[in-house]
Amino acid sequence: MLRAIYDWVDERLDITPIWRDVADHEVPEHVNPAHHFSAFIYCFGGLTFFVVLIQILSGMFLAMYYVPDIINANESVKYLQDEVAMGAIVRGMHHWGASVAIVMLFLHTMRVFFTGSYKNPRELNWVVGVLIFFVMLGLGLTGYLLPWDNKAYFATKVTIEIVNSVPFIGEYIGLLLQGGDIVGAQTIARFFAIHVFFLPAALLGLLGAHFIIIRRQGISGPL
């Protein structure tokens, strides 16, 4: 069945050359675990991408039940957790996946740094990777408020106070995030929009640029 669908699409769009270009790409010998034990450190990037995919898919599921307002936000999370089939599992995957993604991204960044993979001609990809790191931190920060419980509320207040302390522009950024004089309805609406629309769009764009550059330049050599 799948083969028939593939052949039908391939007949009209000629996708086989594109697929072969992606799937048949050779990788250097030093990233093959069969030849080098240290090759496992080159897996952190792929593992990070895998966790990000899980975050996207689980987040799409959560968004179908979440209500981003101060009256219903916490109740919608409780309903998802207690009433929806597999809801607790998916929410747990999303919750813990956020931490795992940051850890894996940190390990990947350390691998790139200590193997000198950020040097010429890969400086631009290093900059893109650092931007991805900050976007991931932003996703973790904005997602923390959404359950709208006491821990999320006071943690967000502390975060906005820290932002306000930044010289010159901190007050304006804090007002943009908070949306008013207090952490309330405007805050949760803005954090939800940033978490679900703005930052994921930025992340997908940066990931696309990251993969294109890797494909053009290839995987960096050994230490």
PDB file of C-alpha atoms in Angstrom:
ATOM      1  CA  MET A   1       0.000   0.000   0.000  1.00  0.00           C
ATOM      2  CA  LEU A   2       2.721   2.452   1.006  1.00  0.00           C
ATOM      3  CA  ARG A   3       4.767   1.458  -2.031  1.00  0.00           C
ATOM      4  CA  ALA A   4       1.808   2.143  -4.293  1.00  0.00           C
ATOM      5  CA  ILE A   5       1.324   5.588  -2.741  1.00  0.00           C
ATOM      6  CA  TYR A   6       5.037   6.351  -3.088  1.00  0.00           C
ATOM      7  CA  ASP A   7       5.046   5.285  -6.746  1.00  0.00           C
ATOM      8  CA  TRP A   8       1.951   7.398  -7.429  1.00  0.00           C
ATOM      9  CA  VAL A   9       3.564  10.497  -5.911  1.00  0.00           C
ATOM     10  CA  ASP A  10       6.942   9.765  -7.516  1.00  0.00           C
ATOM     11  CA  GLU A  11       5.370   9.470 -10.949  1.00  0.00           C
ATOM     12  CA  ARG A  12       4.001  12.994 -10.617  1.00  0.00           C
ATOM     13  CA  LEU A  13       6.702  14.796  -8.617  1.00  0.00           C
ATOM     14  CA  ASP A  14       9.849  12.712  -9.270  1.00  0.00           C
ATOM     15  CA  ILE A  15      10.793  12.599  -5.578  1.00  0.00           C
ATOM     16  CA  THR A  16      13.173   9.621  -5.810  1.00  0.00           C
ATOM     17  CA  PRO A  17      16.271  11.726  -6.649  1.00  0.00           C
ATOM     18  CA  ILE A  18      15.504  14.007  -3.696  1.00  0.00           C
ATOM     19  CA  TRP A  19      15.043  11.047  -1.347  1.00  0.00           C
ATOM     20  CA  ARG A  20      18.244   9.390  -2.540  1.00  0.00           C
ATOM     21  CA  ASP A  21      20.158  12.621  -2.042  1.00  0.00           C
ATOM     22  CA  VAL A  22      18.996  12.685   1.582  1.00  0.00           C
ATOM     23  CA  ALA A  23      19.119   8.977   2.469  1.00  0.00           C
ATOM     24  CA  ASP A  24      22.284   7.972   0.610  1.00  0.00           C
ATOM     25  CA  HIS A  25      24.474  10.705   2.066  1.00  0.00           C
ATOM     26  CA  GLU A  26      27.740   9.222   3.353  1.00  0.00           C
ATOM     27  CA  VAL A  27      29.133  10.201   6.755  1.00  0.00           C
ATOM     28  CA  PRO A  28      32.817  10.281   7.769  1.00  0.00           C
ATOM     29  CA  GLU A  29      34.386   7.161   9.241  1.00  0.00           C
ATOM     30  CA  HIS A  30      35.110   8.844  12.591  1.00  0.00           C
ATOM     31  CA  VAL A  31      31.381   9.093  13.375  1.00  0.00           C
ATOM     32  CA  ASN A  32      30.811   5.365  12.847  1.00  0.00           C
ATOM     33  CA  PRO A  33      30.657   3.574  16.224  1.00  0.00           C
ATOM     34  CA  ALA A  34      31.782   0.349  14.541  1.00  0.00           C
ATOM     35  CA  HIS A  35      35.150   1.972  13.807  1.00  0.00           C
ATOM     36  CA  HIS A  36      35.589   4.477  16.631  1.00  0.00           C
ATOM     37  CA  PHE A  37      34.298   4.156  20.186  1.00  0.00           C
ATOM     38  CA  SER A  38      34.301   7.957  20.599  1.00  0.00           C
ATOM     39  CA  ALA A  39      31.795   8.265  17.743  1.00  0.00           C
ATOM     40  CA  PHE A  40      28.934   8.214  20.253  1.00  0.00           C
ATOM     41  CA  ILE A  41      29.623  11.861  21.125  1.00  0.00           C
ATOM     42  CA  TYR A  42      28.498  12.779  17.594  1.00  0.00           C
ATOM     43  CA  CYS A  43      25.022  11.418  18.369  1.00  0.00           C
ATOM     44  CA  PHE A  44      24.044  14.265  20.690  1.00  0.00           C
ATOM     45  CA  GLY A  45      22.818  16.463  17.836  1.00  0.00           C
ATOM     46  CA  GLY A  46      20.584  13.769  16.393  1.00  0.00           C
ATOM     47  CA  LEU A  47      19.263  12.845  19.836  1.00  0.00           C
ATOM     48  CA  THR A  48      18.458  16.495  20.500  1.00  0.00           C
ATOM     49  CA  PHE A  49      16.490  16.678  17.255  1.00  0.00           C
ATOM     50  CA  PHE A  50      14.628  13.480  18.191  1.00  0.00           C
ATOM     51  CA  VAL A  51      13.620  14.953  21.566  1.00  0.00           C
ATOM     52  CA  VAL A  52      12.538  18.189  19.862  1.00  0.00           C
ATOM     53  CA  LEU A  53      10.265  16.164  17.565  1.00  0.00           C
ATOM     54  CA  ILE A  54       8.716  14.499  20.615  1.00  0.00           C
ATOM     55  CA  GLN A  55       8.187  17.945  22.158  1.00  0.00           C
ATOM     56  CA  ILE A  56       6.456  19.220  19.021  1.00  0.00           C
ATOM     57  CA  LEU A  57       4.152  16.214  18.702  1.00  0.00           C
ATOM     58  CA  SER A  58       3.278  16.062  22.398  1.00  0.00           C
ATOM     59  CA  GLY A  59       2.772  19.835  22.458  1.00  0.00           C
ATOM     60  CA  MET A  60       0.297  19.611  19.568  1.00  0.00           C
ATOM     61  CA  PHE A  61      -1.645  17.042  21.593  1.00  0.00           C
ATOM     62  CA  LEU A  62      -1.620  19.211  24.722  1.00  0.00           C
ATOM     63  CA  ALA A  63      -2.740  22.297  22.778  1.00  0.00           C
ATOM     64  CA  MET A  64      -5.981  20.536  21.832  1.00  0.00           C
ATOM     65  CA  TYR A  65      -7.053  20.556  25.499  1.00  0.00           C
ATOM     66  CA  TYR A  66      -5.291  23.566  26.995  1.00  0.00           C
ATOM     67  CA  VAL A  67      -7.286  26.774  27.617  1.00  0.00           C
ATOM     68  CA  PRO A  68      -4.961  29.821  27.902  1.00  0.00           C
ATOM     69  CA  ASP A  69      -6.813  31.976  30.420  1.00  0.00           C
ATOM     70  CA  ILE A  70      -6.438  32.439  34.163  1.00  0.00           C
ATOM     71  CA  ILE A  71      -9.830  30.866  34.950  1.00  0.00           C
ATOM     72  CA  ASN A  72      -9.557  27.654  32.958  1.00  0.00           C
ATOM     73  CA  ALA A  73      -5.827  27.083  32.438  1.00  0.00           C
ATOM     74  CA  ASN A  74      -5.172  25.034  35.567  1.00  0.00           C
ATOM     75  CA  GLU A  75      -8.469  23.162  35.262  1.00  0.00           C
ATOM     76  CA  SER A  76      -7.734  22.244  31.645  1.00  0.00           C
ATOM     77  CA  VAL A  77      -4.360  20.836  32.723  1.00  0.00           C
ATOM     78  CA  LYS A  78      -6.038  18.808  35.481  1.00  0.00           C
ATOM     79  CA  TYR A  79      -8.632  17.530  33.022  1.00  0.00           C
ATOM     80  CA  LEU A  80      -5.889  16.495  30.601  1.00  0.00           C
ATOM     81  CA  GLN A  81      -3.958  14.836  33.395  1.00  0.00           C
ATOM     82  CA  ASP A  82      -6.850  12.962  35.000  1.00  0.00           C
ATOM     83  CA  GLU A  83      -9.566  12.451  32.385  1.00  0.00           C
ATOM     84  CA  VAL A  84      -8.016  12.252  28.913  1.00  0.00           C
ATOM     85  CA  ALA A  85      -6.792   8.825  27.809  1.00  0.00           C
ATOM     86  CA  MET A  86      -2.969   8.774  27.863  1.00  0.00           C
ATOM     87  CA  GLY A  87      -3.060  12.455  28.832  1.00  0.00           C
ATOM     88  CA  ALA A  88      -0.859  12.042  31.897  1.00  0.00           C
ATOM     89  CA  ILE A  89       1.728  10.128  29.858  1.00  0.00           C
ATOM     90  CA  VAL A  90       1.842  12.703  27.064  1.00  0.00           C
ATOM     91  CA  ARG A  91       2.041  15.596  29.502  1.00  0.00           C
ATOM     92  CA  GLY A  92       4.816  13.795  31.384  1.00  0.00           C
ATOM     93  CA  MET A  93       6.710  13.299  28.117  1.00  0.00           C
ATOM     94  CA  HIS A  94       6.371  17.000  27.338  1.00  0.00           C
ATOM     95  CA  HIS A  95       7.302  18.086  30.855  1.00  0.00           C
ATOM     96  CA  TRP A  96      10.402  15.939  31.209  1.00  0.00           C
ATOM     97  CA  GLY A  97      11.263  16.219  27.530  1.00  0.00           C
ATOM     98  CA  ALA A  98      11.805  19.942  27.992  1.00  0.00           C
ATOM     99  CA  SER A  99      14.601  19.244  30.482  1.00  0.00           C
ATOM    100  CA  VAL A 100      16.042  16.393  28.413  1.00  0.00           C
ATOM    101  CA  ALA A 101      16.153  18.632  25.320  1.00  0.00           C
ATOM    102  CA  ILE A 102      18.159  21.285  27.179  1.00  0.00           C
ATOM    103  CA  VAL A 103      20.580  18.675  28.549  1.00  0.00           C
ATOM    104  CA  MET A 104      21.093  17.057  25.136  1.00  0.00           C
ATOM    105  CA  LEU A 105      21.538  20.440  23.471  1.00  0.00           C
ATOM    106  CA  PHE A 106      24.111  21.394  26.101  1.00  0.00           C
ATOM    107  CA  LEU A 107      26.035  18.149  25.511  1.00  0.00           C
ATOM    108  CA  HIS A 108      25.908  18.723  21.750  1.00  0.00           C
ATOM    109  CA  THR A 109      27.210  22.271  22.226  1.00  0.00           C
ATOM    110  CA  MET A 110      30.049  21.022  24.409  1.00  0.00           C
ATOM    111  CA  ARG A 111      30.963  18.400  21.804  1.00  0.00           C
ATOM    112  CA  VAL A 112      31.108  21.056  19.102  1.00  0.00           C
ATOM    113  CA  PHE A 113      33.217  23.330  21.300  1.00  0.00           C
ATOM    114  CA  PHE A 114      35.744  20.786  22.582  1.00  0.00           C
ATOM    115  CA  THR A 115      36.253  19.189  19.144  1.00  0.00           C
ATOM    116  CA  GLY A 116      36.805  22.624  17.568  1.00  0.00           C
ATOM    117  CA  SER A 117      33.877  22.151  15.192  1.00  0.00           C
ATOM    118  CA  TYR A 118      32.932  25.827  15.505  1.00  0.00           C
ATOM    119  CA  LYS A 119      36.071  26.992  13.698  1.00  0.00           C
ATOM    120  CA  ASN A 120      36.504  28.022  10.069  1.00  0.00           C
ATOM    121  CA  PRO A 121      34.463  27.404   7.935  1.00  0.00           C
ATOM    122  CA  ARG A 122      31.703  26.551  10.440  1.00  0.00           C
ATOM    123  CA  GLU A 123      31.450  29.823  12.382  1.00  0.00           C
ATOM    124  CA  LEU A 124      28.020  30.638  10.959  1.00  0.00           C
ATOM    125  CA  ASN A 125      26.600  27.294  12.023  1.00  0.00           C
ATOM    126  CA  TRP A 126      27.967  27.864  15.521  1.00  0.00           C
ATOM    127  CA  VAL A 127      26.054  31.166  15.668  1.00  0.00           C
ATOM    128  CA  VAL A 128      22.893  29.408  14.456  1.00  0.00           C
ATOM    129  CA  GLY A 129      23.382  26.718  17.109  1.00  0.00           C
ATOM    130  CA  VAL A 130      23.744  29.308  19.882  1.00  0.00           C
ATOM    131  CA  LEU A 131      20.519  30.966  18.712  1.00  0.00           C
ATOM    132  CA  ILE A 132      18.801  27.561  18.834  1.00  0.00           C
ATOM    133  CA  PHE A 133      20.029  27.169  22.412  1.00  0.00           C
ATOM    134  CA  PHE A 134      18.475  30.509  23.441  1.00  0.00           C
ATOM    135  CA  VAL A 135      15.209  29.672  21.672  1.00  0.00           C
ATOM    136  CA  MET A 136      15.043  26.373  23.559  1.00  0.00           C
ATOM    137  CA  LEU A 137      15.595  28.211  26.835  1.00  0.00           C
ATOM    138  CA  GLY A 138      12.806  30.587  25.855  1.00  0.00           C
ATOM    139  CA  LEU A 139      10.478  27.681  25.172  1.00  0.00           C
ATOM    140  CA  GLY A 140      11.207  26.246  28.601  1.00  0.00           C
ATOM    141  CA  LEU A 141      10.644  29.621  30.258  1.00  0.00           C
ATOM    142  CA  THR A 142       7.355  30.412  28.525  1.00  0.00           C
ATOM    143  CA  GLY A 143       5.997  26.907  28.985  1.00  0.00           C
ATOM    144  CA  TYR A 144       6.642  26.994  32.728  1.00  0.00           C
ATOM    145  CA  LEU A 145       3.817  29.491  33.369  1.00  0.00           C
ATOM    146  CA  LEU A 146       1.130  27.694  31.386  1.00  0.00           C
ATOM    147  CA  PRO A 147      -0.078  25.234  34.093  1.00  0.00           C
ATOM    148  CA  TRP A 148      -0.975  28.359  36.118  1.00  0.00           C
ATOM    149  CA  ASP A 149      -0.301  26.904  39.551  1.00  0.00           C
ATOM    150  CA  ASN A 150       1.462  28.588  42.464  1.00  0.00           C
ATOM    151  CA  LYS A 151       4.913  27.392  41.469  1.00  0.00           C
ATOM    152  CA  ALA A 152       4.483  28.621  37.891  1.00  0.00           C
ATOM    153  CA  TYR A 153       3.040  31.972  39.011  1.00  0.00           C
ATOM    154  CA  PHE A 154       5.779  32.897  41.480  1.00  0.00           C
ATOM    155  CA  ALA A 155       8.570  31.546  39.271  1.00  0.00           C
ATOM    156  CA  THR A 156       7.319  33.783  36.458  1.00  0.00           C
ATOM    157  CA  LYS A 157       7.169  36.802  38.783  1.00  0.00           C
ATOM    158  CA  VAL A 158      10.805  36.225  39.732  1.00  0.00           C
ATOM    159  CA  THR A 159      11.765  35.799  36.064  1.00  0.00           C
ATOM    160  CA  ILE A 160      10.096  39.054  35.035  1.00  0.00           C
ATOM    161  CA  GLU A 161      11.769  40.876  37.944  1.00  0.00           C
ATOM    162  CA  ILE A 162      15.123  39.592  36.696  1.00  0.00           C
ATOM    163  CA  VAL A 163      14.280  40.778  33.178  1.00  0.00           C
ATOM    164  CA  ASN A 164      13.297  44.195  34.531  1.00  0.00           C
ATOM    165  CA  SER A 165      16.733  44.521  36.130  1.00  0.00           C
ATOM    166  CA  VAL A 166      18.492  44.421  32.749  1.00  0.00           C
ATOM    167  CA  PRO A 167      19.922  47.913  32.045  1.00  0.00           C
ATOM    168  CA  PHE A 168      18.163  50.197  29.527  1.00  0.00           C
ATOM    169  CA  ILE A 169      15.840  47.688  27.824  1.00  0.00           C
ATOM    170  CA  GLY A 170      14.854  45.391  30.702  1.00  0.00           C
ATOM    171  CA  GLU A 171      11.812  47.411  31.735  1.00  0.00           C
ATOM    172  CA  TYR A 172      10.412  47.392  28.199  1.00  0.00           C
ATOM    173  CA  ILE A 173      10.985  43.652  27.719  1.00  0.00           C
ATOM    174  CA  GLY A 174       9.396  42.945  31.100  1.00  0.00           C
ATOM    175  CA  LEU A 175       6.330  45.002  30.166  1.00  0.00           C
ATOM    176  CA  LEU A 176       6.120  43.212  26.822  1.00  0.00           C
ATOM    177  CA  LEU A 177       6.160  39.827  28.543  1.00  0.00           C
ATOM    178  CA  GLN A 178       3.901  40.715  31.451  1.00  0.00           C
ATOM    179  CA  GLY A 179       1.390  42.700  29.400  1.00  0.00           C
ATOM    180  CA  GLY A 180       0.410  44.945  32.290  1.00  0.00           C
ATOM    181  CA  ASP A 181       1.126  45.854  35.886  1.00  0.00           C
ATOM    182  CA  ILE A 182       0.686  42.319  37.251  1.00  0.00           C
ATOM    183  CA  VAL A 183       1.223  38.739  36.180  1.00  0.00           C
ATOM    184  CA  GLY A 184      -2.277  37.893  35.018  1.00  0.00           C
ATOM    185  CA  ALA A 185      -4.503  37.233  32.029  1.00  0.00           C
ATOM    186  CA  GLN A 186      -2.370  39.196  29.573  1.00  0.00           C
ATOM    187  CA  THR A 187       0.771  37.427  30.775  1.00  0.00           C
ATOM    188  CA  ILE A 188      -0.558  33.917  30.265  1.00  0.00           C
ATOM    189  CA  ALA A 189      -1.978  34.854  26.848  1.00  0.00           C
ATOM    190  CA  ARG A 190       1.362  36.291  25.730  1.00  0.00           C
ATOM    191  CA  PHE A 191       3.390  33.402  27.105  1.00  0.00           C
ATOM    192  CA  PHE A 192       1.077  30.944  25.348  1.00  0.00           C
ATOM    193  CA  ALA A 193       1.378  32.797  22.016  1.00  0.00           C
ATOM    194  CA  ILE A 194       5.163  33.009  22.333  1.00  0.00           C
ATOM    195  CA  HIS A 195       5.428  29.355  23.371  1.00  0.00           C
ATOM    196  CA  VAL A 196       3.139  27.954  20.673  1.00  0.00           C
ATOM    197  CA  PHE A 197       3.650  30.290  17.689  1.00  0.00           C
ATOM    198  CA  PHE A 198       6.627  32.655  17.794  1.00  0.00           C
ATOM    199  CA  LEU A 199       9.383  30.512  19.297  1.00  0.00           C
ATOM    200  CA  PRO A 200       8.466  27.285  17.417  1.00  0.00           C
ATOM    201  CA  ALA A 201       8.513  29.234  14.135  1.00  0.00           C
ATOM    202  CA  ALA A 202      11.948  30.610  15.007  1.00  0.00           C
ATOM    203  CA  LEU A 203      13.139  27.141  16.065  1.00  0.00           C
ATOM    204  CA  LEU A 204      12.022  25.474  12.825  1.00  0.00           C
ATOM    205  CA  GLY A 205      13.685  28.194  10.759  1.00  0.00           C
ATOM    206  CA  LEU A 206      16.946  27.902  12.671  1.00  0.00           C
ATOM    207  CA  LEU A 207      16.904  24.101  12.530  1.00  0.00           C
ATOM    208  CA  GLY A 208      16.364  24.263   8.776  1.00  0.00           C
ATOM    209  CA  ALA A 209      19.329  26.613   8.401  1.00  0.00           C
ATOM    210  CA  HIS A 210      21.409  24.386  10.725  1.00  0.00           C
ATOM    211  CA  PHE A 211      20.757  21.246   8.675  1.00  0.00           C
ATOM    212  CA  ILE A 212      21.324  22.988   5.333  1.00  0.00           C
ATOM    213  CA  ILE A 213      24.702  24.290   6.487  1.00  0.00           C
ATOM    214  CA  ILE A 214      25.691  20.857   7.828  1.00  0.00           C
ATOM    215  CA  ARG A 215      24.697  19.299   4.522  1.00  0.00           C
ATOM    216  CA  ARG A 216      26.718  21.838   2.563  1.00  0.00           C
ATOM    217  CA  GLN A 217      29.826  21.658   4.752  1.00  0.00           C
ATOM    218  CA  GLY A 218      29.639  18.080   6.007  1.00  0.00           C
ATOM    219  CA  ILE A 219      30.310  16.762   9.505  1.00  0.00           C
ATOM    220  CA  SER A 220      33.451  18.184  11.081  1.00  0.00           C
ATOM    221  CA  GLY A 221      36.582  16.077  11.372  1.00  0.00           C
ATOM    222  CA  PRO A 222      37.865  14.371  14.530  1.00  0.00           C
ATOM    223  CA  LEU A 223      39.648  16.227  17.341  1.00  0.00           C
TER     224      LEU A 223
END
